[in-house]
mmCIF file of C-alpha atoms in Angstrom:
data_model
loop_
_atom_site.group_PDB
_atom_site.id
_atom_site.type_symbol
_atom_site.label_atom_id
_atom_site.label_comp_id
_atom_site.label_asym_id
_atom_site.label_seq_id
_atom_site.Cartn_x
_atom_site.Cartn_y
_atom_site.Cartn_z
ATOM 1 C CA ARG A 4 -186.514 -18.471 -285.400
ATOM 2 C CA ARG A 5 -184.998 -15.011 -285.001
ATOM 3 C CA LEU A 6 -182.114 -16.296 -282.846
ATOM 4 C CA ILE A 7 -181.297 -19.058 -285.329
ATOM 5 C CA LEU A 8 -181.480 -16.779 -288.373
ATOM 6 C CA GLU A 9 -179.351 -14.083 -286.727
ATOM 7 C CA ALA A 10 -176.674 -16.647 -285.865
ATOM 8 C CA ALA A 11 -176.825 -18.029 -289.405
ATOM 9 C CA ILE A 12 -176.518 -14.540 -290.912
ATOM 10 C CA GLN A 13 -173.479 -13.891 -288.730
ATOM 11 C CA MET A 14 -171.896 -17.117 -290.010
ATOM 12 C CA LEU A 15 -172.724 -16.161 -293.588
ATOM 13 C CA LEU A 16 -171.163 -12.722 -293.167
ATOM 14 C CA GLU A 17 -168.042 -14.219 -291.568
ATOM 15 C CA ARG A 18 -167.601 -16.747 -294.361
ATOM 16 C CA GLY A 19 -168.408 -14.317 -297.126
ATOM 17 C CA ALA A 20 -170.504 -14.336 -300.254
ATOM 18 C CA THR A 21 -168.680 -17.275 -301.803
ATOM 19 C CA ALA A 22 -169.906 -19.595 -299.055
ATOM 20 C CA GLY A 23 -173.543 -19.184 -300.054
ATOM 21 C CA VAL A 24 -176.400 -20.262 -297.854
ATOM 22 C CA GLN A 25 -175.909 -23.942 -298.720
ATOM 23 C CA HIS A 26 -172.691 -23.942 -296.677
ATOM 24 C CA ILE A 27 -174.469 -22.778 -293.556
ATOM 25 C CA ARG A 28 -175.570 -26.025 -291.955
ATOM 26 C CA LEU A 29 -178.557 -25.848 -289.658
ATOM 27 C CA GLN A 30 -176.920 -28.282 -287.223
ATOM 28 C CA GLU A 31 -173.904 -26.011 -286.902
ATOM 29 C CA VAL A 32 -176.085 -22.964 -286.290
ATOM 30 C CA LEU A 33 -178.119 -24.827 -283.678
ATOM 31 C CA ARG A 34 -174.960 -25.843 -281.826
ATOM 32 C CA SER A 35 -173.744 -22.240 -281.827
ATOM 33 C CA VAL A 36 -176.922 -21.000 -280.127
ATOM 34 C CA GLY A 37 -177.394 -24.017 -277.854
ATOM 35 C CA LEU A 38 -180.615 -25.370 -279.367
ATOM 36 C CA THR A 39 -181.627 -28.867 -280.351
ATOM 37 C CA THR A 40 -182.548 -30.196 -283.774
ATOM 38 C CA GLY A 41 -186.143 -30.556 -282.652
ATOM 39 C CA ALA A 42 -186.417 -26.803 -282.080
ATOM 40 C CA ALA A 43 -185.417 -26.069 -285.666
ATOM 41 C CA TYR A 44 -187.602 -28.696 -287.270
ATOM 42 C CA ARG A 45 -190.648 -27.193 -285.580
ATOM 43 C CA ILE A 46 -189.865 -24.073 -287.623
ATOM 44 C CA TRP A 47 -188.539 -25.501 -290.911
ATOM 45 C CA ALA A 48 -189.494 -28.757 -292.589
ATOM 46 C CA ASP A 49 -185.953 -29.341 -293.856
ATOM 47 C CA GLN A 50 -182.564 -27.804 -294.606
ATOM 48 C CA SER A 51 -183.830 -26.354 -297.895
ATOM 49 C CA ASP A 52 -186.605 -24.407 -296.121
ATOM 50 C CA PHE A 53 -184.023 -23.060 -293.679
ATOM 51 C CA HIS A 54 -181.720 -22.032 -296.547
ATOM 52 C CA ARG A 55 -184.561 -20.263 -298.355
ATOM 53 C CA ASP A 56 -185.482 -18.263 -295.237
ATOM 54 C CA LEU A 57 -181.815 -17.480 -294.566
ATOM 55 C CA ALA A 58 -181.376 -16.195 -298.131
ATOM 56 C CA VAL A 59 -184.503 -14.036 -297.875
ATOM 57 C CA GLU A 60 -183.361 -12.596 -294.522
ATOM 58 C CA MET A 61 -179.879 -11.897 -295.852
ATOM 59 C CA VAL A 62 -181.165 -10.112 -298.955
ATOM 60 C CA GLY A 63 -183.322 -7.886 -296.757
ATOM 61 C CA LEU A 64 -180.535 -7.097 -294.277
ATOM 62 C CA ARG A 65 -179.192 -3.565 -294.159
ATOM 63 C CA PHE A 66 -176.986 -2.186 -291.425
ATOM 64 C CA ALA A 67 -177.459 1.361 -292.718
ATOM 65 C CA PRO A 68 -179.703 3.114 -295.236
ATOM 66 C CA PRO A 69 -178.582 2.634 -298.866
ATOM 67 C CA VAL A 70 -177.237 6.167 -299.317
ATOM 68 C CA THR A 71 -175.180 6.339 -296.106
ATOM 69 C CA SER A 72 -171.773 5.706 -297.667
ATOM 70 C CA ALA A 73 -172.328 8.160 -300.525
ATOM 71 C CA SER A 74 -173.747 10.811 -298.171
ATOM 72 C CA ILE A 75 -170.694 10.562 -295.929
ATOM 73 C CA ALA A 76 -168.341 10.591 -298.917
ATOM 74 C CA ILE A 77 -169.688 13.861 -300.347
ATOM 75 C CA GLN A 78 -170.213 15.702 -297.057
ATOM 76 C CA GLU A 79 -166.853 17.485 -297.121
ATOM 77 C CA VAL A 80 -167.335 18.564 -300.737
ATOM 78 C CA LEU A 81 -170.788 19.963 -299.952
ATOM 79 C CA THR A 82 -169.577 21.721 -296.800
ATOM 80 C CA SER A 83 -166.683 23.348 -298.636
ATOM 81 C CA GLY A 84 -168.970 24.565 -301.437
ATOM 82 C CA GLY A 85 -167.514 22.222 -304.049
ATOM 83 C CA SER A 86 -168.937 22.040 -307.526
ATOM 84 C CA LEU A 87 -171.381 19.434 -308.799
ATOM 85 C CA ASP A 88 -168.468 17.948 -310.760
ATOM 86 C CA ASP A 89 -166.556 17.538 -307.483
ATOM 87 C CA VAL A 90 -169.571 15.907 -305.848
ATOM 88 C CA ALA A 91 -170.027 13.561 -308.805
ATOM 89 C CA ARG A 92 -166.340 12.616 -308.777
ATOM 90 C CA VAL A 93 -166.306 11.836 -305.036
ATOM 91 C CA ALA A 94 -169.667 10.042 -305.111
ATOM 92 C CA ALA A 95 -168.668 7.967 -308.147
ATOM 93 C CA LEU A 96 -165.416 6.957 -306.487
ATOM 94 C CA ASP A 97 -167.337 5.898 -303.383
ATOM 95 C CA PHE A 98 -169.888 4.036 -305.509
ATOM 96 C CA VAL A 99 -167.195 2.161 -307.431
ATOM 97 C CA THR A 100 -165.077 1.339 -304.378
ATOM 98 C CA TYR A 101 -167.922 0.474 -301.976
ATOM 99 C CA ALA A 102 -167.743 -3.225 -302.843
ATOM 100 C CA SER A 103 -163.956 -3.136 -302.621
ATOM 101 C CA LYS A 104 -164.332 -2.363 -298.931
ATOM 102 C CA PHE A 105 -165.360 -6.006 -298.652
ATOM 103 C CA HIS A 106 -161.755 -6.920 -299.415
ATOM 104 C CA LEU A 107 -159.989 -3.880 -297.973
ATOM 105 C CA GLU A 108 -161.912 -3.553 -294.709
ATOM 106 C CA PRO A 109 -162.848 -6.985 -293.344
ATOM 107 C CA GLU A 110 -164.715 -5.321 -290.473
ATOM 108 C CA SER A 111 -167.071 -3.497 -292.858
ATOM 109 C CA ARG A 112 -170.397 -5.181 -292.153
ATOM 110 C CA ASP A 113 -172.172 -2.978 -294.678
ATOM 111 C CA SER A 114 -169.991 -4.018 -297.586
ATOM 112 C CA HIS A 115 -170.138 -7.690 -296.557
ATOM 113 C CA ALA A 116 -173.925 -7.498 -296.389
ATOM 114 C CA PHE A 117 -174.089 -5.720 -299.760
ATOM 115 C CA ILE A 118 -171.849 -8.240 -301.539
ATOM 116 C CA THR A 119 -173.578 -11.238 -299.969
ATOM 117 C CA ALA A 120 -177.042 -9.892 -300.771
ATOM 118 C CA LEU A 121 -175.912 -9.136 -304.330
ATOM 119 C CA ALA A 122 -174.615 -12.691 -304.744
ATOM 120 C CA LEU A 123 -177.899 -14.078 -303.444
ATOM 121 C CA ARG A 124 -179.892 -11.767 -305.729
ATOM 122 C CA THR A 125 -178.128 -13.244 -308.742
ATOM 123 C CA ALA A 126 -179.508 -16.642 -307.725
ATOM 124 C CA ALA A 127 -182.977 -15.316 -306.925
ATOM 125 C CA GLY A 128 -184.651 -17.536 -309.505
ATOM 126 C CA ALA A 129 -184.341 -20.497 -307.154
ATOM 127 C CA TRP A 130 -187.083 -19.414 -304.738
ATOM 128 C CA PRO A 131 -190.052 -17.113 -305.409
ATOM 129 C CA GLU A 132 -189.636 -15.606 -301.924
ATOM 130 C CA LEU A 133 -186.055 -14.671 -302.760
ATOM 131 C CA ARG A 134 -187.159 -12.998 -306.012
ATOM 132 C CA VAL A 135 -189.687 -10.928 -304.031
ATOM 133 C CA ALA A 136 -187.112 -9.989 -301.358
ATOM 134 C CA SER A 137 -184.580 -9.088 -304.066
ATOM 135 C CA ALA A 138 -187.073 -6.883 -305.875
ATOM 136 C CA GLU A 139 -188.022 -5.152 -302.601
ATOM 137 C CA ARG A 140 -184.382 -4.482 -301.754
ATOM 138 C CA HIS A 141 -183.774 -3.083 -305.235
ATOM 139 C CA ARG A 142 -186.871 -0.856 -305.095
ATOM 140 C CA GLY A 143 -185.813 0.472 -301.689
ATOM 141 C CA SER A 144 -182.323 1.253 -302.918
ATOM 142 C CA ILE A 145 -183.585 2.927 -306.080
ATOM 143 C CA ALA A 146 -186.060 5.065 -304.129
ATOM 144 C CA ALA A 147 -183.406 6.164 -301.628
ATOM 145 C CA PHE A 148 -180.818 6.984 -304.294
ATOM 146 C CA ALA A 149 -183.364 8.735 -306.537
ATOM 147 C CA GLU A 150 -184.190 11.027 -303.621
ATOM 148 C CA PHE A 151 -180.465 11.532 -302.936
ATOM 149 C CA TYR A 152 -179.650 12.358 -306.578
ATOM 150 C CA GLY A 153 -182.755 14.526 -306.894
ATOM 151 C CA ALA A 154 -181.714 16.593 -303.883
ATOM 152 C CA LEU A 155 -178.233 17.049 -305.336
ATOM 153 C CA LEU A 156 -179.598 18.157 -308.692
ATOM 154 C CA GLN A 157 -181.930 20.614 -306.981
ATOM 155 C CA ARG A 158 -179.115 21.976 -304.778
ATOM 156 C CA TYR A 159 -177.072 22.734 -307.885
ATOM 157 C CA GLY A 160 -180.015 24.015 -309.946
ATOM 158 C CA ARG A 161 -179.971 21.131 -312.376
ATOM 159 C CA ARG A 162 -182.643 18.794 -313.728
ATOM 160 C CA MET A 163 -182.931 15.695 -315.874
ATOM 161 C CA ARG A 164 -183.563 16.185 -319.571
ATOM 162 C CA GLU A 165 -186.724 14.596 -320.893
ATOM 163 C CA PRO A 166 -187.519 11.850 -321.616
ATOM 164 C CA LEU A 167 -185.064 10.626 -318.950
ATOM 165 C CA THR A 168 -186.066 10.684 -315.307
ATOM 166 C CA ILE A 169 -184.158 10.634 -312.050
ATOM 167 C CA VAL A 170 -185.204 6.984 -311.686
ATOM 168 C CA ASP A 171 -183.644 6.176 -315.085
ATOM 169 C CA PHE A 172 -180.403 7.789 -313.938
ATOM 170 C CA THR A 173 -180.571 5.974 -310.598
ATOM 171 C CA GLU A 174 -181.147 2.595 -312.275
ATOM 172 C CA ALA A 175 -178.134 3.207 -314.530
ATOM 173 C CA MET A 176 -175.938 4.125 -311.552
ATOM 174 C CA ALA A 177 -177.148 1.051 -309.647
ATOM 175 C CA ALA A 178 -176.285 -1.158 -312.603
ATOM 176 C CA LEU A 179 -172.793 0.341 -312.757
ATOM 177 C CA GLY A 180 -172.251 -0.036 -309.029
ATOM 178 C CA GLU A 181 -173.466 -3.608 -308.972
ATOM 179 C CA GLY A 182 -171.360 -4.377 -312.023
ATOM 180 C CA PHE A 183 -168.233 -3.078 -310.295
ATOM 181 C CA ALA A 184 -169.166 -5.103 -307.200
ATOM 182 C CA VAL A 185 -169.532 -8.293 -309.231
ATOM 183 C CA ARG A 186 -166.230 -7.603 -310.995
#
């Protein structure tokens, strides 16, 4: 199961988000890993079951923690003692351009995984398991970024004004980032 799904994920990442899981044929994946049809049909009842599991796996895939790109982007500003405005400017630019790396850097597995998972999340209504995986991915991202933003606010002696919370801010930033990625 793991071998087949990993090969299928690789195909999905190579073909990009527009291919969707429906364009990853189980027969093709089996050929690529040297297995027979019988092996797969002991795991999945049909192509649809395989596609559902592939979508769930893809949505859960991360090559790096959610805040890695932003952390790297702001490191120089933090090291040089830059202002919170400088940090926000650099982090926002990274946030907005992260999805563009999908087009600008074909070797960027992280951006490919992000875009593909985002595309699958938009279709999450199809399978309950995909809705659950999508919600888990979102919660994990929100938790990681809330911690990241909270640490930055604390470093610069700032806080959120009530009634807003760091999670509210993080959700708004996630919506913006995902919106730019979809665009």
